Amino acid sequence: QVQLVESGGGLVPPGGSLRLSCAASGSIFSINAMGWYRQAPGKQRELVATITSGTTKYAESVKGRFTISRDNAKNTVYLQMNRLKPEDTAVYYCNADLWSYGSPTSLGYWGQGTQVTVSS
């Protein structure tokens, strides 16, 4: 069993900052990539940022404002969000592509989501 648990969401005024965390636990052999996605009401889930062993990727809308990082020893990924805008309001989901013990292939796992609301 593998679990991803997110934390750090909340309500913040425009221009503010938040830091999201996502910890993966369970029968994990190795993690290929971790990332953050978000889904606003009435919209499809979209990629925010991903990180592999040495490469990061960002959605154009968050470049220069958000920073993704990873602590491999803790199987944890972070998303530092600065200069937040109302349009960043969404449920943010953590994703991990990983190998669990005994699995013949890597699989993708999702967290339960954490709400981020940017409003004055």
PDB file of C-alpha atoms in Angstrom:
ATOM      1  CA  GLN A   1       0.000   0.000   0.000  1.00  0.00           C
ATOM      2  CA  VAL A   2       1.194   3.469  -0.918  1.00  0.00           C
ATOM      3  CA  GLN A   3      -0.242   6.714   0.406  1.00  0.00           C
ATOM      4  CA  LEU A   4       0.317  10.337  -0.539  1.00  0.00           C
ATOM      5  CA  VAL A   5      -0.677  12.860   2.105  1.00  0.00           C
ATOM      6  CA  GLU A   6      -0.806  16.561   1.286  1.00  0.00           C
ATOM      7  CA  SER A   7      -0.770  19.475   3.689  1.00  0.00           C
ATOM      8  CA  GLY A   8      -0.365  23.238   3.660  1.00  0.00           C
ATOM      9  CA  GLY A   9      -3.429  24.498   1.833  1.00  0.00           C
ATOM     10  CA  GLY A  10      -5.573  27.330   3.081  1.00  0.00           C
ATOM     11  CA  LEU A  11      -6.899  30.834   2.508  1.00  0.00           C
ATOM     12  CA  VAL A  12      -4.448  33.551   1.523  1.00  0.00           C
ATOM     13  CA  PRO A  13      -4.900  37.098   0.142  1.00  0.00           C
ATOM     14  CA  PRO A  14      -3.705  37.975  -3.356  1.00  0.00           C
ATOM     15  CA  GLY A  15       0.048  38.441  -3.401  1.00  0.00           C
ATOM     16  CA  GLY A  16       0.532  36.089  -0.485  1.00  0.00           C
ATOM     17  CA  SER A  17       2.436  32.823  -0.201  1.00  0.00           C
ATOM     18  CA  LEU A  18       1.753  29.229   0.728  1.00  0.00           C
ATOM     19  CA  ARG A  19       3.870  26.114   0.896  1.00  0.00           C
ATOM     20  CA  LEU A  20       2.351  22.740   0.092  1.00  0.00           C
ATOM     21  CA  SER A  21       3.880  19.453   1.197  1.00  0.00           C
ATOM     22  CA  CYS A  22       3.216  15.904   0.058  1.00  0.00           C
ATOM     23  CA  ALA A  23       4.692  12.890   1.787  1.00  0.00           C
ATOM     24  CA  ALA A  24       4.661   9.452   0.184  1.00  0.00           C
ATOM     25  CA  SER A  25       4.652   6.446   2.488  1.00  0.00           C
ATOM     26  CA  GLY A  26       4.224   2.700   2.351  1.00  0.00           C
ATOM     27  CA  SER A  27       5.922  -0.037   0.408  1.00  0.00           C
ATOM     28  CA  ILE A  28       8.027   2.239  -1.809  1.00  0.00           C
ATOM     29  CA  PHE A  29      11.099   0.966  -3.631  1.00  0.00           C
ATOM     30  CA  SER A  30      11.910   4.107  -5.590  1.00  0.00           C
ATOM     31  CA  ILE A  31      10.209   7.219  -6.920  1.00  0.00           C
ATOM     32  CA  ASN A  32      10.611   8.302 -10.529  1.00  0.00           C
ATOM     33  CA  ALA A  33       8.813  11.607 -10.471  1.00  0.00           C
ATOM     34  CA  MET A  34       6.587  13.674  -8.229  1.00  0.00           C
ATOM     35  CA  GLY A  35       4.398  16.573  -9.094  1.00  0.00           C
ATOM     36  CA  TRP A  36       1.494  18.863  -8.385  1.00  0.00           C
ATOM     37  CA  TYR A  37      -1.720  19.261 -10.327  1.00  0.00           C
ATOM     38  CA  ARG A  38      -4.726  21.441  -9.650  1.00  0.00           C
ATOM     39  CA  GLN A  39      -8.402  21.496 -10.461  1.00  0.00           C
ATOM     40  CA  ALA A  40     -10.561  24.583 -10.242  1.00  0.00           C
ATOM     41  CA  PRO A  41     -14.373  24.334 -10.126  1.00  0.00           C
ATOM     42  CA  GLY A  42     -15.779  23.508 -13.542  1.00  0.00           C
ATOM     43  CA  LYS A  43     -12.346  22.972 -15.055  1.00  0.00           C
ATOM     44  CA  GLN A  44     -10.178  19.989 -15.905  1.00  0.00           C
ATOM     45  CA  ARG A  45      -7.271  18.964 -13.751  1.00  0.00           C
ATOM     46  CA  GLU A  46      -4.083  20.593 -15.010  1.00  0.00           C
ATOM     47  CA  LEU A  47      -0.368  20.170 -14.425  1.00  0.00           C
ATOM     48  CA  VAL A  48       1.257  22.751 -12.159  1.00  0.00           C
ATOM     49  CA  ALA A  49       4.801  21.427 -11.734  1.00  0.00           C
ATOM     50  CA  THR A  50       6.758  18.185 -11.818  1.00  0.00           C
ATOM     51  CA  ILE A  51      10.197  17.126 -10.640  1.00  0.00           C
ATOM     52  CA  THR A  52      12.333  14.132 -11.482  1.00  0.00           C
ATOM     53  CA  SER A  53      15.835  13.376 -10.288  1.00  0.00           C
ATOM     54  CA  GLY A  54      17.203  16.537 -11.799  1.00  0.00           C
ATOM     55  CA  THR A  55      14.599  18.224 -13.912  1.00  0.00           C
ATOM     56  CA  THR A  56      11.691  20.504 -13.105  1.00  0.00           C
ATOM     57  CA  LYS A  57       8.800  21.493 -15.312  1.00  0.00           C
ATOM     58  CA  TYR A  58       6.230  24.227 -14.750  1.00  0.00           C
ATOM     59  CA  ALA A  59       2.994  25.370 -16.267  1.00  0.00           C
ATOM     60  CA  GLU A  60       3.434  28.715 -18.012  1.00  0.00           C
ATOM     61  CA  SER A  61       0.929  30.318 -15.668  1.00  0.00           C
ATOM     62  CA  VAL A  62       3.068  29.644 -12.583  1.00  0.00           C
ATOM     63  CA  LYS A  63       6.602  30.096 -13.924  1.00  0.00           C
ATOM     64  CA  GLY A  64       8.571  32.553 -11.825  1.00  0.00           C
ATOM     65  CA  ARG A  65       6.063  32.360  -8.965  1.00  0.00           C
ATOM     66  CA  PHE A  66       6.032  28.692  -7.919  1.00  0.00           C
ATOM     67  CA  THR A  67       8.978  26.474  -7.033  1.00  0.00           C
ATOM     68  CA  ILE A  68       8.851  22.693  -6.760  1.00  0.00           C
ATOM     69  CA  SER A  69      11.430  20.821  -4.715  1.00  0.00           C
ATOM     70  CA  ARG A  70      11.920  17.331  -3.404  1.00  0.00           C
ATOM     71  CA  ASP A  71      13.471  15.654  -0.360  1.00  0.00           C
ATOM     72  CA  ASN A  72      14.361  12.163  -1.519  1.00  0.00           C
ATOM     73  CA  ALA A  73      15.259  10.968   1.968  1.00  0.00           C
ATOM     74  CA  LYS A  74      11.751  11.811   3.150  1.00  0.00           C
ATOM     75  CA  ASN A  75       9.912  10.872  -0.066  1.00  0.00           C
ATOM     76  CA  THR A  76       8.407  14.339   0.112  1.00  0.00           C
ATOM     77  CA  VAL A  77       7.702  16.962  -2.507  1.00  0.00           C
ATOM     78  CA  TYR A  78       7.050  20.643  -1.818  1.00  0.00           C
ATOM     79  CA  LEU A  79       5.439  23.452  -3.754  1.00  0.00           C
ATOM     80  CA  GLN A  80       6.376  26.970  -2.701  1.00  0.00           C
ATOM     81  CA  MET A  81       3.763  29.326  -4.099  1.00  0.00           C
ATOM     82  CA  ASN A  82       4.516  33.060  -4.102  1.00  0.00           C
ATOM     83  CA  ARG A  83       2.643  36.052  -5.491  1.00  0.00           C
ATOM     84  CA  LEU A  84      -0.557  34.089  -5.482  1.00  0.00           C
ATOM     85  CA  LYS A  85      -3.440  35.234  -7.673  1.00  0.00           C
ATOM     86  CA  PRO A  86      -7.185  34.571  -7.400  1.00  0.00           C
ATOM     87  CA  GLU A  87      -6.909  32.381 -10.492  1.00  0.00           C
ATOM     88  CA  ASP A  88      -4.613  30.042  -8.529  1.00  0.00           C
ATOM     89  CA  THR A  89      -7.633  29.032  -6.448  1.00  0.00           C
ATOM     90  CA  ALA A  90      -8.141  25.287  -6.843  1.00  0.00           C
ATOM     91  CA  VAL A  91      -7.785  21.917  -5.187  1.00  0.00           C
ATOM     92  CA  TYR A  92      -4.133  20.944  -5.461  1.00  0.00           C
ATOM     93  CA  TYR A  93      -3.288  17.274  -5.886  1.00  0.00           C
ATOM     94  CA  CYS A  94       0.019  15.547  -5.373  1.00  0.00           C
ATOM     95  CA  ASN A  95       1.078  12.843  -7.836  1.00  0.00           C
ATOM     96  CA  ALA A  96       3.904  10.319  -7.722  1.00  0.00           C
ATOM     97  CA  ASP A  97       5.134   7.824 -10.287  1.00  0.00           C
ATOM     98  CA  LEU A  98       6.889   5.152  -8.293  1.00  0.00           C
ATOM     99  CA  TRP A  99       7.964   1.550  -7.955  1.00  0.00           C
ATOM    100  CA  SER A 100       6.567  -0.346  -4.986  1.00  0.00           C
ATOM    101  CA  TYR A 101       8.143  -3.562  -3.729  1.00  0.00           C
ATOM    102  CA  GLY A 102       7.036  -6.558  -5.759  1.00  0.00           C
ATOM    103  CA  SER A 103       5.481  -4.519  -8.543  1.00  0.00           C
ATOM    104  CA  PRO A 104       6.614  -5.344 -12.114  1.00  0.00           C
ATOM    105  CA  THR A 105       6.071  -1.767 -13.228  1.00  0.00           C
ATOM    106  CA  SER A 106       5.899   1.752 -11.868  1.00  0.00           C
ATOM    107  CA  LEU A 107       2.450   3.124 -11.085  1.00  0.00           C
ATOM    108  CA  GLY A 108       0.963   6.548 -10.564  1.00  0.00           C
ATOM    109  CA  TYR A 109      -0.567   7.510  -7.240  1.00  0.00           C
ATOM    110  CA  TRP A 110      -2.635  10.528  -6.181  1.00  0.00           C
ATOM    111  CA  GLY A 111      -3.129  12.318  -2.909  1.00  0.00           C
ATOM    112  CA  GLN A 112      -6.531  13.340  -1.601  1.00  0.00           C
ATOM    113  CA  GLY A 113      -6.091  17.005  -2.506  1.00  0.00           C
ATOM    114  CA  THR A 114      -5.746  20.199  -0.518  1.00  0.00           C
ATOM    115  CA  GLN A 115      -7.756  23.377  -1.077  1.00  0.00           C
ATOM    116  CA  VAL A 116      -5.965  26.606  -1.912  1.00  0.00           C
ATOM    117  CA  THR A 117      -8.107  29.737  -1.938  1.00  0.00           C
ATOM    118  CA  VAL A 118      -6.704  33.115  -2.938  1.00  0.00           C
ATOM    119  CA  SER A 119      -9.091  35.863  -1.943  1.00  0.00           C
ATOM    120  CA  SER A 120      -9.214  39.145  -0.092  1.00  0.00           C
TER     121      SER A 120
END
